[in-house]
Coordinates of C-alpha atoms and ligand atoms in Angstrom, one line a residue:
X1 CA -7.7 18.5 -23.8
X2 CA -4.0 18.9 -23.5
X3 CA -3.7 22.4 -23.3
X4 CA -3.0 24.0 -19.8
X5 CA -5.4 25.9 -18.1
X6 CA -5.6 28.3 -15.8
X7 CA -8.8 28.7 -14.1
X8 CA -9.4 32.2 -11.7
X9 CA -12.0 32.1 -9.7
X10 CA -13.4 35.3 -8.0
X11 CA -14.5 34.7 -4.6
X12 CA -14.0 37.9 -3.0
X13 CA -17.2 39.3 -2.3
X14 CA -19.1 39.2 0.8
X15 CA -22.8 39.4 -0.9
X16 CA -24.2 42.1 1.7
X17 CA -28.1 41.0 0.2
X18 CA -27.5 38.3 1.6
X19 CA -27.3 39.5 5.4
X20 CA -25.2 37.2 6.7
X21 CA -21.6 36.9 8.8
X22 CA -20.2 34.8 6.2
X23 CA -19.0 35.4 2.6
X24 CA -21.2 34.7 0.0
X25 CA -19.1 31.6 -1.5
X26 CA -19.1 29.5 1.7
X27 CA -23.1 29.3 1.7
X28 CA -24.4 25.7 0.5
X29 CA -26.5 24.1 -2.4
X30 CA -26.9 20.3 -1.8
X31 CA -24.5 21.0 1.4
X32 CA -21.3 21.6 -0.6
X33 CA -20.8 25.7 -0.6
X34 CA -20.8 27.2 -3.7
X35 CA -17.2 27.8 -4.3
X36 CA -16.8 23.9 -3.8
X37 CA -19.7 23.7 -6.7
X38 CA -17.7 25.9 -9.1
X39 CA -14.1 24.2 -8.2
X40 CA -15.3 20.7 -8.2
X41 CA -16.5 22.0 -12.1
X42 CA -13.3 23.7 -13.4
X43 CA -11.3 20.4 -12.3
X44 CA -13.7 18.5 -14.2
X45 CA -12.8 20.7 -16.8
X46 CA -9.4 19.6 -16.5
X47 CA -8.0 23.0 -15.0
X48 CA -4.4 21.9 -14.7
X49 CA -4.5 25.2 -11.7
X50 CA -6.6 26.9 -9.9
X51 CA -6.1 30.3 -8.0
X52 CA -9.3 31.5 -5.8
X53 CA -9.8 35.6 -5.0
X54 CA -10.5 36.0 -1.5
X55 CA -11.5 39.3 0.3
X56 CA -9.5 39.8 3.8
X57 CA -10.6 38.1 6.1
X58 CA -11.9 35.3 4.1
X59 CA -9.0 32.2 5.7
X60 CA -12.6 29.8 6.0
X61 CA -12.7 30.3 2.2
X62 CA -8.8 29.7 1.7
X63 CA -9.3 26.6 4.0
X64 CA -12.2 25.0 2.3
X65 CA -11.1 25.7 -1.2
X66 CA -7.5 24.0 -0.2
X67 CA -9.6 21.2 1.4
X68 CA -11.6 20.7 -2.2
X69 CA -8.3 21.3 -4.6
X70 CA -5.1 21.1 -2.5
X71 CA -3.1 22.3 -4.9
X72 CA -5.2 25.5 -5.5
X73 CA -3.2 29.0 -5.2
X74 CA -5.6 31.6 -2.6
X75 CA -4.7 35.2 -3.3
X76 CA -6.4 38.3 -1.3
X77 CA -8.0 41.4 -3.3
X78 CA -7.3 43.6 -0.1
X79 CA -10.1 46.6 -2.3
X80 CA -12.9 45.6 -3.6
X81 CA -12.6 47.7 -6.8
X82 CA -14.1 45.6 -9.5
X83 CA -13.6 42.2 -11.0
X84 CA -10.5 43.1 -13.5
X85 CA -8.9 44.2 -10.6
X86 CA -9.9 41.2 -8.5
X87 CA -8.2 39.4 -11.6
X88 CA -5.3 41.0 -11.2
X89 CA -4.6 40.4 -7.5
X90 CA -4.3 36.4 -9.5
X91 CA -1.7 38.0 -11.7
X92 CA 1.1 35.9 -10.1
X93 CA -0.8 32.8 -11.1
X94 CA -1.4 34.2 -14.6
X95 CA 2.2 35.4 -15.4
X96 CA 2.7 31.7 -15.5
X97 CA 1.9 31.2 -19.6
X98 CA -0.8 28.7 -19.3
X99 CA -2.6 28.0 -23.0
X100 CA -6.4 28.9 -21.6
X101 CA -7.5 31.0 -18.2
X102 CA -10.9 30.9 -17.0
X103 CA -12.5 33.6 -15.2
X104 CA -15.6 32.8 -13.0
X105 CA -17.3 33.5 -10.3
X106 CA -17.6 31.8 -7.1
X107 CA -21.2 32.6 -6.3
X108 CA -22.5 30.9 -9.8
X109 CA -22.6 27.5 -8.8
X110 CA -24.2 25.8 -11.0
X111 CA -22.6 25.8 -14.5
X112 CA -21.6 22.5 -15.7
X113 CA -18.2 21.1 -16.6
X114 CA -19.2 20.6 -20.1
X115 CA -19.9 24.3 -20.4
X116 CA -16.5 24.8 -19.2
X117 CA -15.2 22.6 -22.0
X118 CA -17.3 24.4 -24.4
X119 CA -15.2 27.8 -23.4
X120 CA -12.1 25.9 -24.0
X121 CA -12.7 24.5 -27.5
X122 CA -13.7 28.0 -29.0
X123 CA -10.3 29.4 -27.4
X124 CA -8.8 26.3 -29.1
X125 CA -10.6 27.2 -32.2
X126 CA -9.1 30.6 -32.6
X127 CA -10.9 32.4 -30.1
X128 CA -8.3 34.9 -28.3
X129 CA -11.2 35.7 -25.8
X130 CA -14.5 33.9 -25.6
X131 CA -17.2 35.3 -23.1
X132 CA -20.4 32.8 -21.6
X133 CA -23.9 34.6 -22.7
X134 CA -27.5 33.5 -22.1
X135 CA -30.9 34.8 -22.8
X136 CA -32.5 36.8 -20.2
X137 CA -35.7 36.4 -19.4
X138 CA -35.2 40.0 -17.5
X139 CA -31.8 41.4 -18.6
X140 CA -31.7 44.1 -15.9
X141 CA -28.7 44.3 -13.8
X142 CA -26.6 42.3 -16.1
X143 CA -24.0 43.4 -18.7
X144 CA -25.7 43.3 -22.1
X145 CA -23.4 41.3 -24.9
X146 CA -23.1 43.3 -27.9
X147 CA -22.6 40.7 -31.0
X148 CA -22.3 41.8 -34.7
X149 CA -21.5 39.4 -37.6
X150 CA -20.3 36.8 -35.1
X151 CA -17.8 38.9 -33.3
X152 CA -18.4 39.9 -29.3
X153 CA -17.7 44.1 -29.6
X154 CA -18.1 44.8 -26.5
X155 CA -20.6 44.3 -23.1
X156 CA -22.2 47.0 -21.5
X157 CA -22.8 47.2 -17.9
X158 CA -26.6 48.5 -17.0
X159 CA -25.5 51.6 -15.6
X160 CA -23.3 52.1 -18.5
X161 CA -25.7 51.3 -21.3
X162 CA -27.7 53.3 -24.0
X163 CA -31.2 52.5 -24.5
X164 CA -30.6 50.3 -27.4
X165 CA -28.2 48.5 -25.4
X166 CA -30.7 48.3 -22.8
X167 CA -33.0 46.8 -25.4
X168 CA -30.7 43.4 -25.8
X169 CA -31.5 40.3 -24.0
X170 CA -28.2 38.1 -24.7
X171 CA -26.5 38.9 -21.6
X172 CA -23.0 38.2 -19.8
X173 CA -23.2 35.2 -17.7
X174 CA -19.8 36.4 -15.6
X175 CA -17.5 34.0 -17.2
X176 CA -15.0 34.6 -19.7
X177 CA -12.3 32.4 -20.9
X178 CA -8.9 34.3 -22.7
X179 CA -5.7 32.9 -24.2
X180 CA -3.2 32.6 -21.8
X181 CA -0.8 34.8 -23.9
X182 CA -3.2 38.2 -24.0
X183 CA -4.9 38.1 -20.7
X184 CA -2.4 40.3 -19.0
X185 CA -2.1 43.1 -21.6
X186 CA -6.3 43.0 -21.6
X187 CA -6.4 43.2 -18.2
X188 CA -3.4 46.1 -17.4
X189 CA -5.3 48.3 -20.2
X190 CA -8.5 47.9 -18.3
X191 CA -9.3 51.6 -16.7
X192 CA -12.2 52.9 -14.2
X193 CA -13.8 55.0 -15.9
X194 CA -17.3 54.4 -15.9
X195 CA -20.6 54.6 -14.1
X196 CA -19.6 52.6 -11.0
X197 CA -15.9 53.7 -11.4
X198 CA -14.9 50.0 -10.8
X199 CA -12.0 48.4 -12.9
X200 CA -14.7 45.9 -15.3
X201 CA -13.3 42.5 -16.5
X202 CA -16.1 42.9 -19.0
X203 CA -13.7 45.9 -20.8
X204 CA -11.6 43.1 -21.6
X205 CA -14.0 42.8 -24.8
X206 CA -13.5 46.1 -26.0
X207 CA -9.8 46.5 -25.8
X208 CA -9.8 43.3 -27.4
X209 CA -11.5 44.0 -30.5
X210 CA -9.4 47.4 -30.7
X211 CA -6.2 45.4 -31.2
X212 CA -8.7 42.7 -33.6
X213 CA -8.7 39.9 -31.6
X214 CA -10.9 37.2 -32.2
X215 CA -13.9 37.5 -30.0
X216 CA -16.4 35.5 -29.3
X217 CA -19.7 34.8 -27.5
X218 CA -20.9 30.8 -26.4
X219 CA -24.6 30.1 -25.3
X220 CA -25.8 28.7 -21.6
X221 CA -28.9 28.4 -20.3
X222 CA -30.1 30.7 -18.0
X223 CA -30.9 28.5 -15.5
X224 CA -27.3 27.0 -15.5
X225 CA -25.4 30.3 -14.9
X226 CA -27.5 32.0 -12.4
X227 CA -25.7 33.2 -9.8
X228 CA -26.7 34.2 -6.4
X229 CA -27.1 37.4 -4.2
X230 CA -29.5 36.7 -1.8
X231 CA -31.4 33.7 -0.3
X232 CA -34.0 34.0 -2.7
X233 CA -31.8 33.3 -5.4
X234 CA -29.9 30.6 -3.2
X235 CA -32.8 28.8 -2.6
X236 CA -33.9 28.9 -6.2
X237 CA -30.1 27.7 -7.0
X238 CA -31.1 24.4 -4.6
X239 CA -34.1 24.0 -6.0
X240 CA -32.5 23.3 -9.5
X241 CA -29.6 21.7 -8.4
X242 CA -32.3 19.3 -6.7
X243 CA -34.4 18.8 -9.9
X244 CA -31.2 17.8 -12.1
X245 CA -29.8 15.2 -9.1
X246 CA -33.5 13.9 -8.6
X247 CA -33.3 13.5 -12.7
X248 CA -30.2 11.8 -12.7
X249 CA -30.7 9.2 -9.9
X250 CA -34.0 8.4 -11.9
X251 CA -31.9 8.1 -14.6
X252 CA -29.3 5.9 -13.3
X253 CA -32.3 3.6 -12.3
X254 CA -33.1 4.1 -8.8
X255 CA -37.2 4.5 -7.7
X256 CA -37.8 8.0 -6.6
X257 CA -41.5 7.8 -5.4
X258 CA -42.1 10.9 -5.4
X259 CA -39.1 13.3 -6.5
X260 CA -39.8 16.5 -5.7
X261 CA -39.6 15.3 -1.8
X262 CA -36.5 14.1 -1.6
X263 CA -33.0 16.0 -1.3
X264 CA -29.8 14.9 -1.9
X265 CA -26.5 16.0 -1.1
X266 CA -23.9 17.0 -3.7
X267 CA -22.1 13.6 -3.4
X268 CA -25.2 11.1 -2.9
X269 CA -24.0 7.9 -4.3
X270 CA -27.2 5.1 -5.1
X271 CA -26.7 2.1 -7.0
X272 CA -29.7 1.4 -9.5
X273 CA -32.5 -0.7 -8.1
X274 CA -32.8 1.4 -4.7
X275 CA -36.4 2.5 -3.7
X276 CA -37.0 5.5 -2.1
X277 CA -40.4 6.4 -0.6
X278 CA -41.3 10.1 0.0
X279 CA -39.6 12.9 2.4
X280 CA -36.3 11.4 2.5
X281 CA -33.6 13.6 3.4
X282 CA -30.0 12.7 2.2
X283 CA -27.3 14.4 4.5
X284 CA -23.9 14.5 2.9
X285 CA -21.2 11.1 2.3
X286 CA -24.7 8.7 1.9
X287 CA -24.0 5.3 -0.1
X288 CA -26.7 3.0 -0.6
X289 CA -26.1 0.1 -2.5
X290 CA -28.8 -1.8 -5.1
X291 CA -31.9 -3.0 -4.0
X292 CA -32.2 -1.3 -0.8
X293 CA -35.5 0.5 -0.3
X294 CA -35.6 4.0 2.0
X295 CA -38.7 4.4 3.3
X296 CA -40.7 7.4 4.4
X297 CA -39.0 10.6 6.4
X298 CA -35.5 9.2 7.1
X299 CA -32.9 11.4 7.6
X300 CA -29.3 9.7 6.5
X301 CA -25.8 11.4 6.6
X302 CA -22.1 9.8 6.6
X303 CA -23.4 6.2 6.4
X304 CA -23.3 3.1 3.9
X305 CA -26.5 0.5 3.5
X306 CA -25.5 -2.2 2.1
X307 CA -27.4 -4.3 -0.4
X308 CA -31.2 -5.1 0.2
X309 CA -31.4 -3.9 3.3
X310 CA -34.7 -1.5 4.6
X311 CA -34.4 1.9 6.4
X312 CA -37.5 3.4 8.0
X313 CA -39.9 4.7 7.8
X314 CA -38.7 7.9 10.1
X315 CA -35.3 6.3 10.7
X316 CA -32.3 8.4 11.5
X317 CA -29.1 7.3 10.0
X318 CA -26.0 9.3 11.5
X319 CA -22.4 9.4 10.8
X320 CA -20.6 5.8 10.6
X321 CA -23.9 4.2 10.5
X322 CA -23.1 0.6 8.8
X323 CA -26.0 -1.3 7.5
X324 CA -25.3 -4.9 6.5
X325 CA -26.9 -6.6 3.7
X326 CA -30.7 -7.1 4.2
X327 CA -30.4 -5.7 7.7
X328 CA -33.7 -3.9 8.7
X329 CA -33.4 -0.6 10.6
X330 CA -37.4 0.2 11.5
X331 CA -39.3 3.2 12.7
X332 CA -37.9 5.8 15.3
X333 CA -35.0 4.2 15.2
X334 CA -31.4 6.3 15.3
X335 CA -27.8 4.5 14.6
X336 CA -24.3 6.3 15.1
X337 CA -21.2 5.4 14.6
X338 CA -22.0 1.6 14.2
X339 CA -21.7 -1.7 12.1
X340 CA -24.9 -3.5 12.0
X341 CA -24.2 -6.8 10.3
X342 CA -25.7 -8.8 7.5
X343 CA -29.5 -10.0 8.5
X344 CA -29.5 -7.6 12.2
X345 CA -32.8 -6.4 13.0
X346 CA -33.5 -3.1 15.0
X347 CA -36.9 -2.3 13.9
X348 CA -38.6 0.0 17.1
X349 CA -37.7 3.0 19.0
X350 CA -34.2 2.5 19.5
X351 CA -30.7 4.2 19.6
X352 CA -27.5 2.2 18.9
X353 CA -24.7 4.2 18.9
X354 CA -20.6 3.4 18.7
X355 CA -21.3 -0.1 18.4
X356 CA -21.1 -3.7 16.6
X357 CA -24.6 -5.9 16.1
X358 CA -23.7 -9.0 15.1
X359 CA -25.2 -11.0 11.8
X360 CA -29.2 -11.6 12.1
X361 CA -29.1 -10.9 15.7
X362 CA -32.3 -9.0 16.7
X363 CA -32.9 -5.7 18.4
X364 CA -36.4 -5.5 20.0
X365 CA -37.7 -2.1 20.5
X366 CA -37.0 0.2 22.7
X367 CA -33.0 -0.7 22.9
X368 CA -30.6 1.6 24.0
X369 CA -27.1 1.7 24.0
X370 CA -25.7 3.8 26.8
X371 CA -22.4 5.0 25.0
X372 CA -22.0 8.1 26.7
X373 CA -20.9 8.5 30.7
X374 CA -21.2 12.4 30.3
X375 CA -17.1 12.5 29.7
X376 CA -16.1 9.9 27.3
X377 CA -17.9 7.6 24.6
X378 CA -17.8 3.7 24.9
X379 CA -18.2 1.0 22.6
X380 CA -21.0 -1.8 23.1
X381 CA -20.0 -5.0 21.0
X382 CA -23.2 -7.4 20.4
X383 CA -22.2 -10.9 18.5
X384 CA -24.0 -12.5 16.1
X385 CA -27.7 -14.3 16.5
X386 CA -28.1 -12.6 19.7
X387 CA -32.0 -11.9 20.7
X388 CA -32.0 -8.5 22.7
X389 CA -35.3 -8.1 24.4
X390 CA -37.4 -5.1 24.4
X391 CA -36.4 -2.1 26.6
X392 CA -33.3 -3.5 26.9
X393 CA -30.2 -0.8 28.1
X394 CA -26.9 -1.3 27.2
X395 CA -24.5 0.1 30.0
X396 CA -21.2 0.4 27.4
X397 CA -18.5 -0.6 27.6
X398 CA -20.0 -4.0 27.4
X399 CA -20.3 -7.0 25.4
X400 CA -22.3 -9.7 24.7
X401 CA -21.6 -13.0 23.0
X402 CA -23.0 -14.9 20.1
X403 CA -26.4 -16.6 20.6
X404 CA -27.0 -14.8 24.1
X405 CA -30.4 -13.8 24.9
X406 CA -31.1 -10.6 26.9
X407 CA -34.2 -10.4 28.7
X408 CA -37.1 -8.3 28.2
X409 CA -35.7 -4.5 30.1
X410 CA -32.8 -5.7 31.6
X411 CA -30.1 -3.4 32.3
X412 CA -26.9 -5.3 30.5
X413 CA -23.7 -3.4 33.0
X414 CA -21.8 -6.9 32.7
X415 CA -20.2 -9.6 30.2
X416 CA -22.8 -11.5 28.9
X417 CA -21.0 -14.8 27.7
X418 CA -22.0 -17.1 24.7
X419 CA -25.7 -18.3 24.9
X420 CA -26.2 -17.5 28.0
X421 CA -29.6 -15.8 28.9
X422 CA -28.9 -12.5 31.0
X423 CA -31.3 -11.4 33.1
X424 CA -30.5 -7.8 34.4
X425 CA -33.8 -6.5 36.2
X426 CA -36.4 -7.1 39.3
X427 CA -38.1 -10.0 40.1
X428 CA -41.7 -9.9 39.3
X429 CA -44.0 -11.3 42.5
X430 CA -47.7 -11.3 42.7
X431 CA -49.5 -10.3 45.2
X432 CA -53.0 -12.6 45.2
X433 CA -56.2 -10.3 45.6
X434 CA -54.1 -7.0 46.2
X435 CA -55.5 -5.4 43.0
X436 CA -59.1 -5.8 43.9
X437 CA -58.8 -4.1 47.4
X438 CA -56.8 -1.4 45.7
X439 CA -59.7 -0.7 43.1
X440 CA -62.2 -0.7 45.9
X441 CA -59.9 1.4 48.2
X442 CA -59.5 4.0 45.3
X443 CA -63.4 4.1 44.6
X444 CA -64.5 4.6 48.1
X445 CA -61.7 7.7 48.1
X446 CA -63.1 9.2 45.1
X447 CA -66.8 8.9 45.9
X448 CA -65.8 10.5 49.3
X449 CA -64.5 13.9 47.6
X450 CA -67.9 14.5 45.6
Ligands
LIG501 C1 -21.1 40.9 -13.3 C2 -20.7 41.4 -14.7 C3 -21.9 41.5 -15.6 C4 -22.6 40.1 -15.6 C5 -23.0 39.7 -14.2 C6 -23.5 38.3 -14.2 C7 -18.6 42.7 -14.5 C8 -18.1 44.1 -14.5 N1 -20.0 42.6 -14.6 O1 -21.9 42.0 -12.8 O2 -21.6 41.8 -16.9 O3 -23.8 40.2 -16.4 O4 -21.8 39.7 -13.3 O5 -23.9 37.9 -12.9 O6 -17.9 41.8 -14.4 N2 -15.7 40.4 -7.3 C9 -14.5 40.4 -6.7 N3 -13.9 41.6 -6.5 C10 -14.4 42.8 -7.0 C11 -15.6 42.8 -7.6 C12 -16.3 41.6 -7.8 O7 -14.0 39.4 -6.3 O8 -13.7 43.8 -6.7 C13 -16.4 39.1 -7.5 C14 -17.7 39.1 -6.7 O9 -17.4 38.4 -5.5 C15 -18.6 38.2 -7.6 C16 -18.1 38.5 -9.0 O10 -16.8 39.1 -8.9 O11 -18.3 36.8 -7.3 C17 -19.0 39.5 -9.7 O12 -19.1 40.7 -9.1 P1 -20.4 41.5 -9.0 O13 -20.2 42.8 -8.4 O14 -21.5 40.7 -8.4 O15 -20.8 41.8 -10.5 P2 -22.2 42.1 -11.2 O16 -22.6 43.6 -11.0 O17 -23.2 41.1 -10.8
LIG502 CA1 -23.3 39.4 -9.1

């Protein structure tokens, strides 16, 4: 659409049901908060700006609303006295002639761009103000949408509603789209009088048809323009947002074993022909690439696995994890902050962190990279086709060349150079007949006490 649009996006309340120190809009579905939902959805919309209504005290809001849209204007509604009012603290942003301006809410995360773009053709097809409605399966609490030959008259808030009104299901979803060129005469002729004595945006509809403008309701689902209040309802919100990411990795051709299990994050990215077994839990900034399979209870966040390669079962993927093509990373295993080339193995009971493991080298199990001294981290560089015995620990920094072998629990402090064999522990020595005399020591010791 060419036309310029404003979107407004009311962020101002602190949602008290949801008992909790901070606003409503910063708390997350698919680990993105809600506002970052709603403003990743009006851009998609092609908002060409975007002003967000804070309350005071709201600068983590400001911050991550500026992180998502950079160019996005914050204003503060310093009273909380209804959302035409909370509009109008935006009104610098709206005396600015923009073609369309959308109204929404921050806590209603889930409505779709294409929704959005719905709003903006019926403005585009005459509408001067068109207003987002959906059936109810229980209409209490929201404003009721009062349609008569195809024209929105008006929307009446519960407490302000006759029993008639009462009686209609099509209710307001919270967001309303206007021409740019009437929103500021709709909005200064809004008043507070009425049952909450709160300035409505919803009045907007009423003054509107007064002075015959063209008014109109569009259709959602329900399910699409909840919004939330407590963590009832934010949980519910998940537990949709789930079901339609779960749908459209399936969709897009990647194996979900068993679906309902496994949770994404709002910008999961699979390629198609990726398995992934039961309980797998995808942190946020996860790329796997096609033909990987995720097995059973891993955990992944801020990491890329590359083509073909196998995580798990019950690995633990952490930021800058690396996995190279066709690598293995087994059971019990945890990687941060490290590249682990094409072919690598690490496939028991280990932790590699801030490090390199070179192509088809293999990690036996119990491996651990010491990377930490208690001040700073260090880096543990391991080349390629090296063989790293079992309970093996990696005193970093250190490094160890291509084709070296590390014996079976050595502790690696020093340089271990190119196919050499390091040996870093005590020398084993047998003792010939000792074990027997300690058996019948023991015996005699315990028959003794009884
Ligand atoms: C609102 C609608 C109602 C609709 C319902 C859908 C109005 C008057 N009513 O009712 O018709 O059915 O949403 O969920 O619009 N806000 C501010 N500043 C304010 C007041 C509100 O920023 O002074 C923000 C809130 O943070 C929230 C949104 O506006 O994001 C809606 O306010 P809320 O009080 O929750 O309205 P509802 O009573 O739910
Ligand atoms: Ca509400």
């Amino acid at each position: 659409m060419d036309n310029s649009c404003l979107a407004i996006v009311l962020a101002a309340g602190m949602g008290t049901r949801m008992r909790s120190a901070m606003p409503k809009v910063m708390h997350e579905i698919g680990n993105l908060p809600l506002v970052g939902h709603v403003l990743n959805a009006v851009q998609g919309a092609g908002a060409t700006s975007i002003a967000v209504v804070v309350g005071p005290d709201m600068d983590e809001v400001e911050a991550r609303a500026k992180k998502i849209v950079p160019q996005a204007r914050c204003f503060v509604q310093t009273d909380r006295l209804g959302t035409a009012h909370a509009v109008q603290a935006a009104e610098v942003a709206y005396m600015d002639e923009h073609d369309h301006v959308l109204v929404l809410f921050g806590d209603t995360p889930l409505v779709t761009s294409d929704t959005f773009n719905r709003l903006r053709f019926r403005l585009q097809d005459g509408a001067d103000v068109v207003v987002l409605g959906f059936e109810a399966d229980n209409p209490f609490g929201y404003g009721r949408l009062i349609v008569e030959n195809g024209q929105l008259n008006a929307i009446r808030e519960e407490k302000d509603a006759s029993d008639a009104e009462r009686a209609v299901t099509f209710c307001n979803a919270g967001i309303m789209g206007f021409k740019g060129s009437v929103l500021k005469q709709l909005i200064d002729a809004i008043d507070n009088s009425n049952a909450k004595g709160e300035y409505y945006l919803t009045d907007a509809v009423e003054i509107a048809r007064k002075h015959d403008m063209n008014v109109v309701a569009e259709k959602a689902d329900e399910a699409e323009v909840q919004g939330i209040n407590n963590r009832e309802q934010l949980a519910n919100c998940e537990k949709v947002f789930q079901g339609v990411m779960r749908s459209t990795m399936m969709e897009d051709g990647i194996t979900l074993v068993d679906p309902d299990t496994v949770h994404f994050s709002y910008d999961t990215k699979i390629e198609n022909d990726v398995v992934i077994e039961p309980n797998v839990v995808f942190g946020p900034g996860v790329v796997v690439e096609t033909g990987a399979r995720i097995r059973a209870f891993s955990h992944l966040e801020q990491c890329v696995v590359k083509r073909d390669a196998t995580v798990g079962p019950y690995a633990r993927l952490r930021p800058k994890a690396e996995i190279g093509e066709g690598a293995h990373i087994g059971n019990f295993v945890e990687i941060k902050n490290a590249r682990i080339e094409n072919g690598a193995k690490i496939n028991h009971l280990s932790y590699i962190g801030d490090a390199r493991v070179g192509e088809k080298t293999n990690v036996g199990a119990g491996t651990i990279t010491c990377n930490y001294d208690g001040f700073l981290k260090h880096h543990t560089d391991i080349g390629a086709g090296c063989f790293v015995g079992s309970d093996s620990v990696l005193v970093a920094p250190v490094t160890v060349e291509d084709g070296a072998y590390i014996a079976a629990g050595s502790v690696v402090t020093e340089f271990v150079p190119q196919d050499a064999l390091a040996l870093g522990r005590a020398r084993q020595t047998n003792k010939a007949g000792r074990g027997k005399i300690i058996r019948q020591r023991l015996a005699a010791a315990k028959a003794g006490q009884s």
